[in-house]
Coordinates of C-alpha atoms in Angstrom, one line a residue:
Chain A
X18 CA -108.3 189.1 -98.3
X19 CA -107.0 191.5 -95.7
X20 CA -110.1 193.6 -95.4
X21 CA -108.9 197.2 -95.0
X22 CA -110.5 199.3 -92.3
X23 CA -112.6 202.2 -93.4
X24 CA -110.6 204.6 -91.2
X25 CA -107.7 205.8 -93.3
X26 CA -104.4 205.8 -91.6
X27 CA -101.7 208.1 -92.8
X28 CA -99.5 206.4 -95.4
X29 CA -96.6 204.7 -93.6
X30 CA -93.9 206.0 -96.0
X31 CA -95.1 209.6 -95.4
X32 CA -94.7 209.4 -91.6
X33 CA -91.7 211.5 -90.6
X34 CA -90.3 208.9 -88.1
X35 CA -90.4 206.2 -90.8
X36 CA -88.8 208.3 -93.5
X37 CA -86.1 209.5 -91.0
X38 CA -85.4 205.9 -89.8
X39 CA -85.2 204.6 -93.4
X40 CA -82.9 207.5 -94.3
X41 CA -80.6 206.8 -91.4
X42 CA -80.5 203.0 -92.0
X43 CA -79.7 203.4 -95.7
X44 CA -77.0 206.0 -94.9
X45 CA -75.4 203.8 -92.4
X46 CA -75.5 200.7 -94.6
X47 CA -73.9 202.4 -97.5
X48 CA -71.3 204.1 -95.4
X49 CA -70.4 200.7 -94.0
X50 CA -69.6 199.4 -97.5
X51 CA -66.6 200.9 -99.3
X52 CA -68.3 202.2 -102.5
X53 CA -65.2 204.1 -103.8
X54 CA -64.6 201.6 -106.6
X55 CA -68.1 201.7 -108.1
X56 CA -69.6 203.6 -110.9
X57 CA -71.7 205.6 -108.5
X58 CA -68.5 207.0 -106.9
X59 CA -67.3 208.0 -110.4
X60 CA -70.5 210.0 -110.8
X61 CA -69.7 211.7 -107.5
X62 CA -66.1 212.7 -108.6
X63 CA -67.0 216.5 -108.9
X64 CA -68.0 216.5 -105.2
X65 CA -65.6 214.2 -103.5
X66 CA -62.6 214.3 -105.9
X67 CA -60.6 211.2 -106.5
X68 CA -62.9 208.5 -105.0
X69 CA -60.2 206.2 -103.7
X70 CA -58.6 208.9 -101.6
X71 CA -61.8 210.6 -100.5
X72 CA -61.8 208.7 -97.1
X73 CA -64.6 209.1 -94.6
X74 CA -65.9 212.3 -96.3
X75 CA -66.3 210.3 -99.5
X76 CA -68.1 207.5 -97.9
X77 CA -70.5 209.9 -96.1
X78 CA -71.2 211.8 -99.3
X79 CA -71.9 208.7 -101.3
X80 CA -74.0 207.2 -98.6
X81 CA -75.9 210.5 -98.1
X82 CA -76.6 210.8 -101.9
X83 CA -77.9 207.2 -102.1
X84 CA -80.0 207.7 -99.0
X85 CA -81.5 210.9 -100.4
X86 CA -82.3 209.2 -103.8
X87 CA -83.7 206.1 -102.0
X88 CA -85.9 208.0 -99.6
X89 CA -87.1 210.5 -102.2
X90 CA -88.0 207.5 -104.4
X91 CA -90.0 205.8 -101.7
X92 CA -91.8 208.9 -100.6
X93 CA -92.8 209.8 -104.2
X94 CA -94.0 206.3 -104.9
X95 CA -96.2 206.7 -101.8
X96 CA -98.2 209.3 -103.6
X97 CA -99.0 207.2 -106.6
X98 CA -102.2 205.1 -106.9
X99 CA -102.0 201.5 -105.9
X100 CA -101.6 200.0 -109.4
X101 CA -98.9 202.4 -110.4
X102 CA -97.1 201.8 -107.1
X103 CA -97.0 198.1 -107.8
X104 CA -95.8 198.6 -111.3
X105 CA -93.0 201.0 -110.3
X106 CA -91.8 198.9 -107.4
X107 CA -91.7 195.8 -109.7
X108 CA -89.8 197.7 -112.4
X109 CA -87.3 199.1 -109.9
X110 CA -86.6 195.8 -108.3
X111 CA -86.2 194.3 -111.8
X112 CA -83.7 197.0 -112.7
X113 CA -81.7 196.3 -109.6
X114 CA -81.8 192.7 -110.4
X115 CA -80.4 193.3 -113.9
X116 CA -77.8 195.7 -112.5
X117 CA -76.7 192.9 -110.2
X118 CA -76.3 190.5 -113.1
X119 CA -74.4 193.2 -115.0
X120 CA -71.6 193.0 -112.4
X121 CA -71.0 189.4 -113.6
X122 CA -69.9 190.7 -117.0
X123 CA -71.8 188.0 -118.8
X124 CA -70.9 187.3 -122.4
X125 CA -74.0 188.1 -124.3
X126 CA -72.8 186.7 -127.7
X127 CA -72.3 183.3 -125.9
X128 CA -75.8 183.4 -124.5
X129 CA -77.2 184.4 -127.9
X130 CA -75.4 181.5 -129.5
X131 CA -76.6 178.9 -127.0
X132 CA -80.0 180.2 -126.3
X133 CA -81.9 178.6 -129.2
X134 CA -80.7 175.1 -128.2
X135 CA -81.4 175.8 -124.6
X136 CA -85.0 176.6 -125.6
X137 CA -85.6 174.1 -128.3
X138 CA -84.1 171.2 -126.4
X139 CA -84.2 172.2 -122.7
X140 CA -87.3 174.2 -122.3
X141 CA -89.3 171.9 -124.5
X142 CA -88.2 168.9 -122.5
X143 CA -88.8 170.6 -119.2
X144 CA -92.3 171.7 -120.3
X145 CA -93.4 168.3 -121.6
X146 CA -92.0 166.4 -118.7
X147 CA -93.8 168.7 -116.2
X148 CA -97.0 168.9 -118.2
X149 CA -97.3 165.1 -118.5
X150 CA -96.4 164.7 -114.8
X151 CA -98.9 167.4 -113.8
X152 CA -101.7 165.6 -115.6
X153 CA -100.9 162.2 -114.2
X154 CA -100.4 163.7 -110.7
X155 CA -103.8 165.3 -110.9
X156 CA -105.5 162.1 -111.8
X157 CA -103.7 160.3 -109.0
X158 CA -104.7 163.1 -106.7
X159 CA -108.4 162.7 -107.4
X160 CA -108.3 159.0 -107.0
X161 CA -106.1 159.2 -103.9
X162 CA -108.4 161.8 -102.3
X163 CA -111.5 159.8 -102.9
X164 CA -109.7 156.7 -101.6
X165 CA -108.6 158.5 -98.4
X166 CA -112.1 159.7 -97.7
X167 CA -113.8 156.4 -98.4
X168 CA -114.9 153.8 -95.9
X169 CA -113.2 151.1 -97.9
X170 CA -110.3 149.8 -95.8
X171 CA -108.3 148.6 -98.8
X172 CA -108.6 151.9 -100.6
X173 CA -107.8 153.9 -97.5
X174 CA -104.8 151.8 -96.6
X175 CA -103.3 151.8 -100.1
X176 CA -103.9 155.6 -100.5
X177 CA -102.4 156.5 -97.1
X178 CA -99.5 154.2 -97.5
X179 CA -98.8 155.8 -100.9
X180 CA -99.0 159.4 -99.7
X181 CA -96.9 158.6 -96.6
X182 CA -94.2 156.9 -98.7
X183 CA -93.9 159.4 -101.5
X184 CA -94.2 162.4 -99.2
X185 CA -91.6 160.9 -96.9
X186 CA -88.8 160.4 -99.4
X187 CA -86.8 163.1 -101.0
X188 CA -87.8 163.5 -104.7
X189 CA -84.2 163.1 -105.8
X190 CA -84.1 159.7 -104.1
X191 CA -87.3 158.7 -105.8
X192 CA -85.9 159.6 -109.1
X193 CA -82.9 157.4 -108.4
X194 CA -84.9 154.6 -107.0
X195 CA -87.2 154.4 -110.0
X196 CA -84.5 154.9 -112.6
X197 CA -82.0 152.5 -111.0
X198 CA -84.4 150.3 -109.0
X199 CA -86.9 149.3 -111.6
X200 CA -84.3 147.7 -113.9
X201 CA -83.4 145.4 -111.0
X202 CA -87.0 144.1 -111.2
X203 CA -86.5 143.5 -114.9
X204 CA -88.2 146.7 -116.1
X205 CA -85.6 148.7 -118.0
X206 CA -86.9 152.2 -118.1
X207 CA -85.7 155.2 -120.0
X208 CA -84.6 158.3 -118.3
X209 CA -87.6 160.4 -119.4
X210 CA -90.4 158.0 -118.4
X211 CA -88.5 157.4 -115.1
X212 CA -88.4 161.1 -114.5
X213 CA -92.1 161.5 -115.3
X214 CA -93.0 158.6 -113.1
X215 CA -91.1 159.9 -110.2
X216 CA -92.5 163.5 -110.5
X217 CA -96.1 162.2 -111.0
X218 CA -95.9 159.9 -108.0
X219 CA -94.3 162.4 -105.7
X220 CA -96.6 165.3 -106.7
X221 CA -99.6 163.0 -106.8
X222 CA -99.0 162.3 -103.1
X223 CA -98.9 166.0 -102.2
X224 CA -101.9 166.8 -104.4
X225 CA -103.9 163.9 -102.9
X226 CA -103.8 165.8 -99.6
X227 CA -104.7 169.1 -101.3
X228 CA -107.7 167.5 -103.1
X229 CA -108.8 165.7 -99.9
X230 CA -108.9 168.9 -97.9
X231 CA -110.7 170.6 -100.8
X232 CA -113.4 167.9 -101.0
X233 CA -113.7 167.9 -97.2
X234 CA -114.3 171.7 -97.2
X235 CA -117.6 171.2 -99.1
X236 CA -120.7 171.4 -96.8
X237 CA -122.5 168.1 -96.0
X238 CA -125.7 169.8 -97.3
X239 CA -124.4 169.7 -100.8
X240 CA -124.0 165.9 -100.6
X241 CA -127.5 165.6 -99.1
X242 CA -129.1 167.9 -101.7
X243 CA -127.6 165.9 -104.6
X244 CA -128.4 162.6 -103.0
X245 CA -132.0 163.7 -102.4
X246 CA -132.4 164.3 -106.1
X247 CA -131.1 160.9 -106.9
X248 CA -127.6 161.8 -108.0
X249 CA -125.2 158.8 -107.6
X250 CA -121.7 159.1 -106.2
X251 CA -119.8 159.7 -109.4
X252 CA -122.3 162.3 -110.6
X253 CA -122.3 164.1 -107.2
X254 CA -118.5 164.1 -107.2
X255 CA -118.0 165.3 -110.8
X256 CA -120.8 167.9 -111.1
X257 CA -121.4 169.1 -107.5
X258 CA -118.4 168.5 -105.2
X259 CA -115.3 168.8 -107.4
X260 CA -116.5 172.0 -109.1
X261 CA -117.0 173.6 -105.7
X262 CA -113.8 172.2 -104.3
X263 CA -111.8 173.6 -107.2
X264 CA -111.6 177.2 -106.0
X265 CA -110.3 175.8 -102.7
X266 CA -107.9 173.5 -104.5
X267 CA -106.5 175.8 -107.1
X268 CA -104.3 178.1 -105.1
X269 CA -102.3 175.3 -103.5
X270 CA -102.3 173.3 -106.7
X271 CA -101.0 176.3 -108.6
X272 CA -98.2 176.3 -106.1
X273 CA -97.6 172.6 -106.7
X274 CA -97.5 173.2 -110.5
X275 CA -94.9 175.9 -110.1
X276 CA -92.9 173.8 -107.7
X277 CA -93.1 170.8 -110.1
X278 CA -91.9 172.9 -113.0
X279 CA -88.7 173.6 -111.0
X280 CA -88.4 170.2 -109.4
X281 CA -88.4 168.7 -112.9
X282 CA -84.7 170.0 -112.9
X283 CA -84.0 167.0 -110.5
X284 CA -84.4 164.6 -113.4
X285 CA -81.3 166.1 -114.9
X286 CA -79.4 163.8 -112.6
X287 CA -80.4 160.8 -114.7
X288 CA -79.3 162.5 -117.8
X289 CA -82.6 163.9 -119.2
X290 CA -81.6 166.8 -121.5
X291 CA -83.9 169.3 -119.9
X292 CA -83.3 173.0 -119.0
X293 CA -81.2 172.4 -115.9
X294 CA -79.1 169.7 -117.5
X295 CA -78.2 171.9 -120.4
X296 CA -77.6 174.9 -118.2
X297 CA -75.0 172.9 -116.4
X298 CA -73.3 171.3 -119.4
X299 CA -73.5 173.9 -122.2
X300 CA -71.2 176.3 -120.4
X301 CA -68.8 173.7 -119.0
X302 CA -66.4 173.5 -122.0
X303 CA -65.6 177.2 -122.0
X304 CA -66.1 177.8 -118.2
X305 CA -69.0 180.1 -118.9
X306 CA -71.1 178.6 -116.2
X307 CA -72.8 181.8 -115.1
X308 CA -74.1 182.7 -118.5
X309 CA -76.1 179.5 -118.9
X310 CA -77.2 179.2 -115.3
X311 CA -78.6 182.8 -115.3
X312 CA -80.3 182.2 -118.7
X313 CA -81.9 179.1 -117.3
X314 CA -82.9 180.9 -114.1
X315 CA -84.6 183.6 -116.1
X316 CA -86.4 181.0 -118.3
X317 CA -87.6 179.1 -115.2
X318 CA -88.8 182.4 -113.7
X319 CA -90.7 183.4 -116.9
X320 CA -92.3 180.0 -117.1
X321 CA -93.4 180.3 -113.5
X322 CA -94.8 183.7 -114.1
X323 CA -96.9 182.2 -117.0
X324 CA -98.2 179.6 -114.5
X325 CA -99.0 182.4 -112.0
X326 CA -100.9 184.3 -114.6
X327 CA -102.9 181.2 -115.6
X328 CA -103.6 180.5 -111.9
X329 CA -104.9 184.0 -111.2
X330 CA -107.1 183.8 -114.3
X331 CA -108.7 180.6 -113.2
X332 CA -109.1 181.9 -109.7
X333 CA -111.0 184.9 -111.1
X334 CA -113.1 182.6 -113.2
X335 CA -114.2 180.7 -110.1
X336 CA -114.8 183.8 -108.1
X337 CA -117.9 184.4 -110.3
X338 CA -120.4 182.5 -108.2
X339 CA -119.2 184.3 -105.1
X340 CA -119.7 187.9 -106.2
X341 CA -123.0 189.6 -105.3
Chain B
X6 CA -158.6 156.5 -95.7
X7 CA -158.7 154.5 -98.8
X8 CA -156.2 156.6 -100.8
X9 CA -153.0 154.9 -101.9
X10 CA -150.2 155.1 -99.4
X11 CA -147.1 156.8 -100.6
X12 CA -145.0 156.4 -97.5
X13 CA -145.5 153.7 -95.0
X14 CA -143.3 153.5 -91.9
X15 CA -143.8 150.5 -89.6
X16 CA -142.2 150.3 -86.2
X17 CA -139.2 152.3 -87.4
X18 CA -136.3 152.6 -84.9
X19 CA -133.1 154.3 -85.3
X20 CA -130.0 154.8 -83.1
X21 CA -127.2 157.2 -83.2
X22 CA -124.6 155.1 -81.3
X23 CA -126.2 154.7 -77.9
X24 CA -128.8 157.3 -78.5
X25 CA -132.3 156.0 -79.4
X26 CA -133.4 158.6 -81.9
X27 CA -136.6 157.0 -83.3
X28 CA -138.6 154.6 -81.1
X29 CA -140.9 152.4 -83.2
X30 CA -142.5 155.1 -85.4
X31 CA -145.7 154.1 -87.3
X32 CA -146.8 156.5 -89.9
X33 CA -148.6 156.3 -93.2
X34 CA -148.7 159.1 -95.7
X35 CA -151.5 158.8 -98.3
X36 CA -151.5 160.3 -101.7
X37 CA -152.6 164.0 -101.6
X38 CA -152.2 164.2 -97.9
X39 CA -150.5 167.1 -96.1
X40 CA -148.9 166.3 -92.9
X41 CA -147.1 168.7 -90.5
X42 CA -144.7 167.2 -88.0
X43 CA -143.8 169.4 -85.0
X44 CA -142.0 168.9 -81.7
X45 CA -139.2 170.1 -79.6
X46 CA -135.6 170.0 -81.0
X47 CA -134.0 166.7 -80.7
X48 CA -137.4 164.9 -80.8
X49 CA -136.5 163.0 -84.0
X50 CA -138.8 164.8 -86.5
X51 CA -136.0 165.7 -89.0
X52 CA -134.4 162.3 -88.6
X53 CA -137.7 160.7 -89.4
X54 CA -138.3 162.5 -92.7
X55 CA -134.6 162.1 -93.6
X56 CA -135.3 158.4 -93.3
X57 CA -138.1 158.6 -95.9
X58 CA -135.5 159.2 -98.7
X59 CA -132.8 157.3 -96.9
X60 CA -130.5 160.2 -96.2
X61 CA -130.5 158.5 -92.9
X62 CA -130.6 154.7 -92.3
X63 CA -133.1 153.2 -89.9
X64 CA -132.0 150.0 -88.1
X65 CA -135.4 148.4 -87.3
X66 CA -138.8 148.3 -88.8
X67 CA -139.8 149.0 -92.4
X68 CA -140.2 152.0 -94.6
X69 CA -142.0 151.6 -97.9
X70 CA -141.9 154.5 -100.3
X71 CA -144.1 154.1 -103.5
X72 CA -144.1 150.4 -103.0
X73 CA -140.3 150.1 -102.6
X74 CA -138.9 149.0 -99.3
X75 CA -135.9 151.1 -98.2
X76 CA -132.9 149.2 -97.0
X77 CA -129.1 149.3 -97.0
X78 CA -128.5 147.1 -100.1
X79 CA -131.1 148.5 -102.4
X80 CA -130.0 149.1 -106.0
X81 CA -132.8 151.5 -107.0
X82 CA -132.3 154.2 -104.3
X83 CA -131.9 156.8 -107.0
X84 CA -135.3 156.0 -108.5
X85 CA -136.9 156.3 -105.1
X86 CA -135.1 159.6 -104.2
X87 CA -135.9 161.2 -107.5
X88 CA -139.6 160.7 -106.7
X89 CA -139.3 162.2 -103.3
X90 CA -138.5 165.9 -103.3
X91 CA -136.7 167.4 -100.3
X92 CA -136.4 171.0 -99.2
X93 CA -133.7 171.7 -96.5
X94 CA -133.5 174.2 -93.7
X95 CA -130.4 175.7 -95.3
X96 CA -131.6 175.5 -98.9
X97 CA -128.5 173.6 -100.1
X98 CA -128.7 175.1 -103.5
X99 CA -125.7 174.4 -105.7
X100 CA -123.8 177.7 -105.4
X101 CA -121.6 177.1 -108.5
X102 CA -124.6 176.9 -110.8
X103 CA -127.2 179.5 -111.9
X104 CA -130.7 179.3 -110.5
X105 CA -131.9 177.9 -113.9
X106 CA -129.1 175.2 -113.9
X107 CA -130.0 174.2 -110.3
X108 CA -133.4 173.4 -111.6
X109 CA -132.3 171.8 -114.8
X110 CA -129.6 169.6 -113.3
X111 CA -131.8 166.9 -111.8
X112 CA -134.1 166.2 -114.7
X113 CA -131.1 166.2 -117.2
X114 CA -128.7 164.1 -115.2
X115 CA -131.0 161.7 -113.4
X116 CA -133.9 161.4 -115.8
X117 CA -132.1 161.9 -119.0
X118 CA -134.4 164.7 -120.1
X119 CA -133.2 166.9 -123.0
X120 CA -131.7 170.3 -122.1
X121 CA -134.5 172.1 -123.9
X122 CA -137.2 170.3 -122.1
X123 CA -135.5 170.6 -118.7
X124 CA -135.2 174.3 -119.4
X125 CA -138.9 174.6 -120.2
X126 CA -139.8 172.7 -117.0
X127 CA -137.4 174.7 -114.9
X128 CA -138.8 178.0 -116.2
X129 CA -142.4 176.8 -115.6
X130 CA -141.6 176.0 -111.9
X131 CA -139.6 179.1 -111.4
X132 CA -142.7 181.0 -112.6
X133 CA -144.7 179.0 -110.2
X134 CA -142.6 180.1 -107.2
X135 CA -142.7 183.6 -108.7
X136 CA -139.0 184.2 -109.5
X137 CA -138.6 183.6 -113.2
X138 CA -136.6 186.8 -113.5
X139 CA -133.8 185.5 -111.3
X140 CA -133.2 182.5 -113.5
X141 CA -129.7 183.5 -114.6
X142 CA -128.4 184.7 -111.3
X143 CA -126.3 182.6 -108.9
X144 CA -127.8 181.6 -105.6
X145 CA -125.7 183.9 -103.5
X146 CA -127.2 186.9 -105.3
X147 CA -130.7 186.0 -104.0
X148 CA -132.3 186.6 -100.6
X149 CA -132.9 183.7 -98.3
X150 CA -136.6 183.5 -99.1
X151 CA -135.9 183.5 -102.8
X152 CA -133.2 180.8 -102.4
X153 CA -135.7 178.6 -100.6
X154 CA -138.3 179.1 -103.3
X155 CA -135.6 178.1 -105.9
X156 CA -135.0 175.0 -103.8
X157 CA -138.7 174.2 -103.9
X158 CA -138.7 174.7 -107.7
X159 CA -135.6 172.5 -108.0
X160 CA -137.4 169.7 -106.2
X161 CA -140.6 170.2 -108.2
X162 CA -138.7 169.9 -111.5
X163 CA -138.1 166.3 -110.6
X164 CA -141.9 165.9 -110.7
X165 CA -141.9 164.1 -107.3
X166 CA -144.9 162.2 -105.9
X167 CA -144.2 163.6 -102.4
X168 CA -142.3 166.5 -101.0
X169 CA -140.5 166.5 -97.7
X170 CA -139.8 169.8 -96.0
X171 CA -137.2 169.9 -93.3
X172 CA -137.8 173.1 -91.3
X173 CA -137.9 175.2 -94.5
X174 CA -138.5 178.5 -92.8
X175 CA -136.3 178.2 -89.7
X176 CA -133.2 179.8 -91.3
X177 CA -135.1 182.7 -92.8
X178 CA -135.6 186.3 -91.7
X179 CA -139.2 186.9 -90.4
X180 CA -140.1 188.9 -93.5
X181 CA -139.2 186.1 -95.8
X182 CA -141.1 183.4 -94.0
X183 CA -144.4 184.3 -95.5
X184 CA -143.3 184.2 -99.1
X185 CA -142.0 180.7 -98.6
X186 CA -145.2 179.6 -96.7
X187 CA -147.3 181.1 -99.5
X188 CA -145.5 179.0 -102.1
X189 CA -146.0 175.9 -99.9
X190 CA -149.6 176.7 -99.4
X191 CA -150.0 177.0 -103.2
X192 CA -148.4 173.6 -103.6
X193 CA -150.8 172.1 -101.1
X194 CA -153.7 173.6 -102.8
X195 CA -152.6 171.9 -106.1
X196 CA -152.8 168.6 -104.4
X197 CA -149.1 167.8 -103.7
X198 CA -148.5 165.2 -101.1
X199 CA -146.4 166.9 -98.4
X200 CA -144.7 166.1 -95.2
X201 CA -143.5 169.3 -93.4
X202 CA -141.4 169.5 -90.3
X203 CA -142.1 173.0 -89.2
X204 CA -143.0 175.2 -86.3
X205 CA -145.2 177.5 -88.3
X206 CA -148.4 176.7 -86.6
X207 CA -150.5 179.1 -88.7
X208 CA -149.4 177.1 -91.7
X209 CA -150.2 173.8 -90.0
X210 CA -153.7 175.0 -89.1
X211 CA -154.4 176.3 -92.6
X212 CA -152.9 173.6 -94.7
X213 CA -152.4 170.3 -92.8
X214 CA -154.7 167.3 -93.0
X215 CA -153.0 165.9 -90.0
X216 CA -150.7 167.3 -87.4
X217 CA -148.2 165.0 -85.7
X218 CA -146.4 165.9 -82.5
X219 CA -143.2 164.1 -81.7
X220 CA -141.2 164.0 -78.5
X221 CA -138.1 161.9 -77.6
X222 CA -138.3 159.8 -80.7
X223 CA -142.0 158.9 -80.4
X224 CA -145.2 160.1 -81.9
X225 CA -147.0 161.5 -78.9
X226 CA -150.1 162.8 -80.6
X227 CA -151.7 163.1 -84.0
X228 CA -154.9 164.5 -85.2
X229 CA -156.6 167.0 -87.5
X230 CA -155.5 170.6 -86.9
X231 CA -158.8 171.4 -85.2
X232 CA -158.5 168.6 -82.7
X233 CA -154.8 169.1 -82.3
X234 CA -154.8 172.8 -81.6
X235 CA -158.3 173.0 -80.1
X236 CA -158.2 170.0 -77.8
X237 CA -154.8 168.5 -77.3
X238 CA -155.0 165.3 -75.2
X239 CA -151.5 164.8 -73.9
X240 CA -149.8 167.0 -71.3
X241 CA -146.6 167.1 -73.3
X242 CA -148.5 168.5 -76.3
X243 CA -150.2 171.1 -74.2
X244 CA -146.9 172.3 -72.7
X245 CA -145.3 172.4 -76.2
X246 CA -148.2 174.3 -77.7
X247 CA -148.4 176.8 -74.8
X248 CA -144.7 177.4 -75.3
X249 CA -144.7 178.1 -79.0
X250 CA -148.1 179.8 -79.2
X251 CA -147.2 182.2 -76.3
X252 CA -145.6 184.8 -78.5

């Protein structure tokens, strides 16, 4: 939390120098681009005449109009209450984003035709591969963290070797090593289990470190209090230490989950039909790459947003014992 | 004294690395006895009582608690600990549990008591430390004095044979010291065996059967409160008492 001062400063976007500077920069930037071919220039036709022949005057007029709209927009949003500000800015950025994709002239019917398969095959595979990997990685992480904190030389050595190795290799290489390497040892492994194994081991290694720091953040007094009541190690860990470590662990772990969701795209290289694989292959035949890639991008993003929401809910849940 | 000994320490020595923290301590705590241990910081008084439930390991000598000898390879340490309550300077309540749950956890998880019974016991002891109305709050919502009283109730719920207090009032605001001391005095009156590390000399005078003064890892002087405060024999004790009774 950035604790705000009680002395209210004037809102930045209402300071004259800031507004003027912003106006100037926007004006210069849009004058630097030749906007005469755009829809906005067409809208300006009554003022500047034929856009392509309007020259410097045209550029200035277009840049000036955009700068006025932009600055006015920012200044007005500055008056709104916090929640509304956040909503409006999100919405505007989203609209700009959509406008950007509009310029690709994507074929909507094509997307509509392929989307069901992209979801029923791709999203489902992506989700279950990441979900299983997340569960396994979490289990590995708890075990690894305890091992790294223990006084047992074997446990510590194995756990630190493991985290060092799997954090030290690129995930893509781990995917290849497991998929292509294990058969050399006689274990023929399918693409999906190989992918899950690689993701679990890699993320288990990162999450081991997160869990370790979470467990270490708990005051020694908590251990002593539970010991003094006769709690054994497992009970202390499960009921006292881990529940308190969770609020510390959850934000970085949420990060890992989101990251894993997207890194599950790496298993596409060994032919798992997940979202990324389908996004690359479905559009190939008709050279409609962008349609599928952008659809997949939006789907990845929406899935990540879901995880973000879940994470913030859990964080709020654990904030309970901290409020006065 | 003919009463049964609950804690017996014989020639207990402890080192932290090179530092000799306890130097051959001999101490017997009898059932129903109230002992106050005082002494300058670093004298080993906290270390000593932390050895009594083996939060700390001693290297030489013998500690027998309720007939069980404490050592590094014991398999029944949990049984010993659950019979020895401990109250800490910084309370060490479990912040993620309600006050009630803090008190129910030990009996339920260690002794296998049913939830209903644990709840009944917890409410009884919260009543006894005079904060039953806070049962469903979380520890951070309570004042320091209230938290320490919850910590006492939490220990009592385990129905211990002896209670160890490790400077229970040192982290409290002056106003809250008395509410905790009153609770402890009440406990003493009810016959609880207690070993208190504290600098509250008024409490020691009123409650203790024996006062022990430690310095540099040794017991320098021990005696009844009257003898200890009225007629200290050692110079080190006199200096200490004059320092802390000056204010």
